[in-house]
PDB file of C-alpha atoms in Angstrom:
ATOM      1  CA  GLU A   1     -19.967  -7.260  27.179  1.00  0.00           C
ATOM      2  CA  VAL A   2     -19.187  -4.499  24.680  1.00  0.00           C
ATOM      3  CA  GLN A   3     -15.612  -4.283  23.831  1.00  0.00           C
ATOM      4  CA  LEU A   4     -13.221  -3.162  21.223  1.00  0.00           C
ATOM      5  CA  VAL A   5      -9.635  -4.375  20.788  1.00  0.00           C
ATOM      6  CA  GLU A   6      -7.054  -2.724  18.603  1.00  0.00           C
ATOM      7  CA  SER A   7      -4.041  -4.542  17.103  1.00  0.00           C
ATOM      8  CA  GLY A   8      -1.473  -4.190  14.464  1.00  0.00           C
ATOM      9  CA  GLY A   9       0.442  -1.160  15.700  1.00  0.00           C
ATOM     10  CA  GLY A  10       4.249  -1.013  15.659  1.00  0.00           C
ATOM     11  CA  LEU A  11       7.388   0.648  14.282  1.00  0.00           C
ATOM     12  CA  VAL A  12       7.722   1.317  10.801  1.00  0.00           C
ATOM     13  CA  GLN A  13      10.010   3.420   8.584  1.00  0.00           C
ATOM     14  CA  PRO A  14       8.675   6.360   6.682  1.00  0.00           C
ATOM     15  CA  GLY A  15       6.933   5.342   3.490  1.00  0.00           C
ATOM     16  CA  GLY A  16       6.126   1.894   5.031  1.00  0.00           C
ATOM     17  CA  SER A  17       2.729   0.356   5.581  1.00  0.00           C
ATOM     18  CA  LEU A  18       0.852  -1.076   8.596  1.00  0.00           C
ATOM     19  CA  ARG A  19      -2.577  -2.614   8.846  1.00  0.00           C
ATOM     20  CA  LEU A  20      -4.546  -2.074  11.985  1.00  0.00           C
ATOM     21  CA  SER A  21      -7.627  -4.086  13.242  1.00  0.00           C
ATOM     22  CA  CYS A  22     -10.466  -3.253  15.571  1.00  0.00           C
ATOM     23  CA  ALA A  23     -12.278  -6.395  16.683  1.00  0.00           C
ATOM     24  CA  ALA A  24     -15.591  -5.859  18.287  1.00  0.00           C
ATOM     25  CA  SER A  25     -17.443  -8.012  20.753  1.00  0.00           C
ATOM     26  CA  GLY A  26     -20.942  -7.710  22.069  1.00  0.00           C
ATOM     27  CA  PHE A  27     -22.222  -6.107  19.092  1.00  0.00           C
ATOM     28  CA  ALA A  28     -21.950  -5.945  15.211  1.00  0.00           C
ATOM     29  CA  VAL A  29     -19.752  -3.548  13.721  1.00  0.00           C
ATOM     30  CA  ASP A  30     -22.229  -2.839  10.818  1.00  0.00           C
ATOM     31  CA  ASP A  31     -24.597  -1.657  13.466  1.00  0.00           C
ATOM     32  CA  TYR A  32     -22.495   1.275  14.596  1.00  0.00           C
ATOM     33  CA  ILE A  33     -20.426   3.908  12.956  1.00  0.00           C
ATOM     34  CA  ILE A  34     -16.817   2.809  13.559  1.00  0.00           C
ATOM     35  CA  GLY A  35     -14.338   5.696  13.986  1.00  0.00           C
ATOM     36  CA  TRP A  36     -10.507   5.635  14.135  1.00  0.00           C
ATOM     37  CA  PHE A  37      -8.813   8.313  16.157  1.00  0.00           C
ATOM     38  CA  ARG A  38      -5.164   9.154  16.836  1.00  0.00           C
ATOM     39  CA  GLN A  39      -3.582  10.964  19.776  1.00  0.00           C
ATOM     40  CA  THR A  40      -0.134  12.156  20.605  1.00  0.00           C
ATOM     41  CA  PRO A  41       1.207  13.453  24.023  1.00  0.00           C
ATOM     42  CA  GLY A  42      -0.313  16.795  24.928  1.00  0.00           C
ATOM     43  CA  LYS A  43      -2.779  16.786  22.224  1.00  0.00           C
ATOM     44  CA  GLU A  44      -6.499  15.897  22.090  1.00  0.00           C
ATOM     45  CA  ARG A  45      -7.753  12.806  20.329  1.00  0.00           C
ATOM     46  CA  ALA A  46      -8.381  13.667  16.568  1.00  0.00           C
ATOM     47  CA  GLY A  47     -10.602  11.698  14.154  1.00  0.00           C
ATOM     48  CA  VAL A  48      -8.757  10.075  11.284  1.00  0.00           C
ATOM     49  CA  SER A  49     -11.406   7.963   9.393  1.00  0.00           C
ATOM     50  CA  CYS A  50     -14.729   6.271   9.798  1.00  0.00           C
ATOM     51  CA  ILE A  51     -17.024   3.639   8.122  1.00  0.00           C
ATOM     52  CA  SER A  52     -20.806   4.077   8.559  1.00  0.00           C
ATOM     53  CA  ASP A  53     -23.024   1.394   9.802  1.00  0.00           C
ATOM     54  CA  LYS A  54     -25.236  -0.173   7.115  1.00  0.00           C
ATOM     55  CA  ASP A  55     -23.986   1.551   3.968  1.00  0.00           C
ATOM     56  CA  GLY A  56     -20.318   1.238   4.670  1.00  0.00           C
ATOM     57  CA  ILE A  57     -19.392   4.852   3.407  1.00  0.00           C
ATOM     58  CA  THR A  58     -16.086   5.647   4.501  1.00  0.00           C
ATOM     59  CA  SER A  59     -14.615   9.163   5.391  1.00  0.00           C
ATOM     60  CA  TYR A  60     -11.036  10.544   5.832  1.00  0.00           C
ATOM     61  CA  ILE A  61      -9.410  13.464   6.994  1.00  0.00           C
ATOM     62  CA  ASP A  62      -7.455  15.226   4.106  1.00  0.00           C
ATOM     63  CA  SER A  63      -4.031  14.316   5.346  1.00  0.00           C
ATOM     64  CA  VAL A  64      -4.573  10.737   5.041  1.00  0.00           C
ATOM     65  CA  LYS A  65      -6.585  10.590   1.813  1.00  0.00           C
ATOM     66  CA  GLY A  66      -5.002   8.362  -0.795  1.00  0.00           C
ATOM     67  CA  ARG A  67      -2.754   6.695   2.018  1.00  0.00           C
ATOM     68  CA  PHE A  68      -5.235   5.219   4.356  1.00  0.00           C
ATOM     69  CA  THR A  69      -8.089   3.027   3.387  1.00  0.00           C
ATOM     70  CA  ILE A  70     -10.769   1.694   6.017  1.00  0.00           C
ATOM     71  CA  SER A  71     -12.626  -1.565   5.510  1.00  0.00           C
ATOM     72  CA  ARG A  72     -15.063  -3.842   7.273  1.00  0.00           C
ATOM     73  CA  ASP A  73     -15.210  -7.629   7.485  1.00  0.00           C
ATOM     74  CA  ASN A  74     -18.567  -8.370   8.875  1.00  0.00           C
ATOM     75  CA  ALA A  75     -17.968 -12.118   9.111  1.00  0.00           C
ATOM     76  CA  LYS A  76     -15.057 -11.415  11.453  1.00  0.00           C
ATOM     77  CA  ASN A  77     -16.760  -8.453  13.034  1.00  0.00           C
ATOM     78  CA  THR A  78     -13.702  -6.148  12.496  1.00  0.00           C
ATOM     79  CA  VAL A  79     -12.760  -2.868  10.953  1.00  0.00           C
ATOM     80  CA  SER A  80      -9.223  -2.214   9.620  1.00  0.00           C
ATOM     81  CA  PRO A  81      -7.414   0.787   8.316  1.00  0.00           C
ATOM     82  CA  GLN A  82      -4.727  -0.109   5.848  1.00  0.00           C
ATOM     83  CA  MET A  83      -2.252   2.624   6.236  1.00  0.00           C
ATOM     84  CA  ASN A  84       0.319   3.173   3.404  1.00  0.00           C
ATOM     85  CA  ASN A  85       3.032   5.692   2.702  1.00  0.00           C
ATOM     86  CA  LEU A  86       3.270   6.533   6.424  1.00  0.00           C
ATOM     87  CA  LYS A  87       4.819   9.650   7.509  1.00  0.00           C
ATOM     88  CA  PRO A  88       6.507  10.544  10.845  1.00  0.00           C
ATOM     89  CA  GLU A  89       3.518  12.897  11.570  1.00  0.00           C
ATOM     90  CA  ASP A  90       1.290   9.841  11.516  1.00  0.00           C
ATOM     91  CA  THR A  91       3.055   8.816  14.730  1.00  0.00           C
ATOM     92  CA  ALA A  92       0.360   8.428  17.378  1.00  0.00           C
ATOM     93  CA  VAL A  93      -1.630   6.102  19.505  1.00  0.00           C
ATOM     94  CA  TYR A  94      -4.631   4.904  17.395  1.00  0.00           C
ATOM     95  CA  TYR A  95      -8.030   4.115  18.788  1.00  0.00           C
ATOM     96  CA  CYS A  96     -11.188   2.727  17.385  1.00  0.00           C
ATOM     97  CA  ALA A  97     -14.556   3.616  18.629  1.00  0.00           C
ATOM     98  CA  ALA A  98     -18.189   2.810  17.996  1.00  0.00           C
ATOM     99  CA  GLY A  99     -21.112   5.137  18.128  1.00  0.00           C
ATOM    100  CA  ARG A 100     -24.600   6.060  16.762  1.00  0.00           C
ATOM    101  CA  GLY A 101     -23.998   9.730  16.500  1.00  0.00           C
ATOM    102  CA  SER A 102     -24.454  12.001  13.317  1.00  0.00           C
ATOM    103  CA  ARG A 103     -22.268  11.187  10.372  1.00  0.00           C
ATOM    104  CA  SER A 104     -21.759  14.826  10.002  1.00  0.00           C
ATOM    105  CA  TRP A 105     -19.955  14.904  13.314  1.00  0.00           C
ATOM    106  CA  TRP A 106     -17.867  11.715  12.810  1.00  0.00           C
ATOM    107  CA  ARG A 107     -14.682  13.510  13.756  1.00  0.00           C
ATOM    108  CA  SER A 108     -15.784  14.340  17.166  1.00  0.00           C
ATOM    109  CA  PRO A 109     -15.000  11.834  19.893  1.00  0.00           C
ATOM    110  CA  TYR A 110     -18.132  12.980  21.717  1.00  0.00           C
ATOM    111  CA  GLU A 111     -20.151  11.101  19.094  1.00  0.00           C
ATOM    112  CA  TYR A 112     -18.743   7.673  20.221  1.00  0.00           C
ATOM    113  CA  THR A 113     -19.837   5.578  23.219  1.00  0.00           C
ATOM    114  CA  TYR A 114     -17.218   2.709  23.179  1.00  0.00           C
ATOM    115  CA  TRP A 115     -13.489   2.916  22.709  1.00  0.00           C
ATOM    116  CA  GLY A 116     -10.626   0.483  22.496  1.00  0.00           C
ATOM    117  CA  GLN A 117      -7.415   0.694  24.443  1.00  0.00           C
ATOM    118  CA  GLY A 118      -5.370   2.064  21.712  1.00  0.00           C
ATOM    119  CA  THR A 119      -2.376   0.803  19.717  1.00  0.00           C
ATOM    120  CA  GLN A 120       0.893   2.630  19.149  1.00  0.00           C
ATOM    121  CA  VAL A 121       1.877   3.532  15.675  1.00  0.00           C
ATOM    122  CA  THR A 122       5.550   4.941  15.333  1.00  0.00           C
ATOM    123  CA  VAL A 123       6.852   6.090  12.122  1.00  0.00           C
ATOM    124  CA  SER A 124      10.561   6.760  12.247  1.00  0.00           C
ATOM    125  CA  SER A 125      14.001   5.977  10.621  1.00  0.00           C
TER     126      SER A 125
END
């Protein structure tokens, strides 16, 4: 019933852009905090950005501020990060997640209940 599906990943050169999407089913995205995480081999999943439920407040880690912008389309029930000026260190599998935890702990994967399958983003020449 409840499902999150990421899409939009791929290979891009440094300085390029990608737009990912998280499509939700079984619930409305504006009823949950929607977080984006990324993970590289051998490292734990780390929060990147989120958008809160009703007020739509966005948050970002410092390394992506000014480059990533997260937005929500309630009609399509999707949440998308627009990722610009991509760097090799942005290479990772990106996941979206939904939860109702504290906004103060949005970077913690333990605050989220539902997860997508992930989409690979590779930034390389």
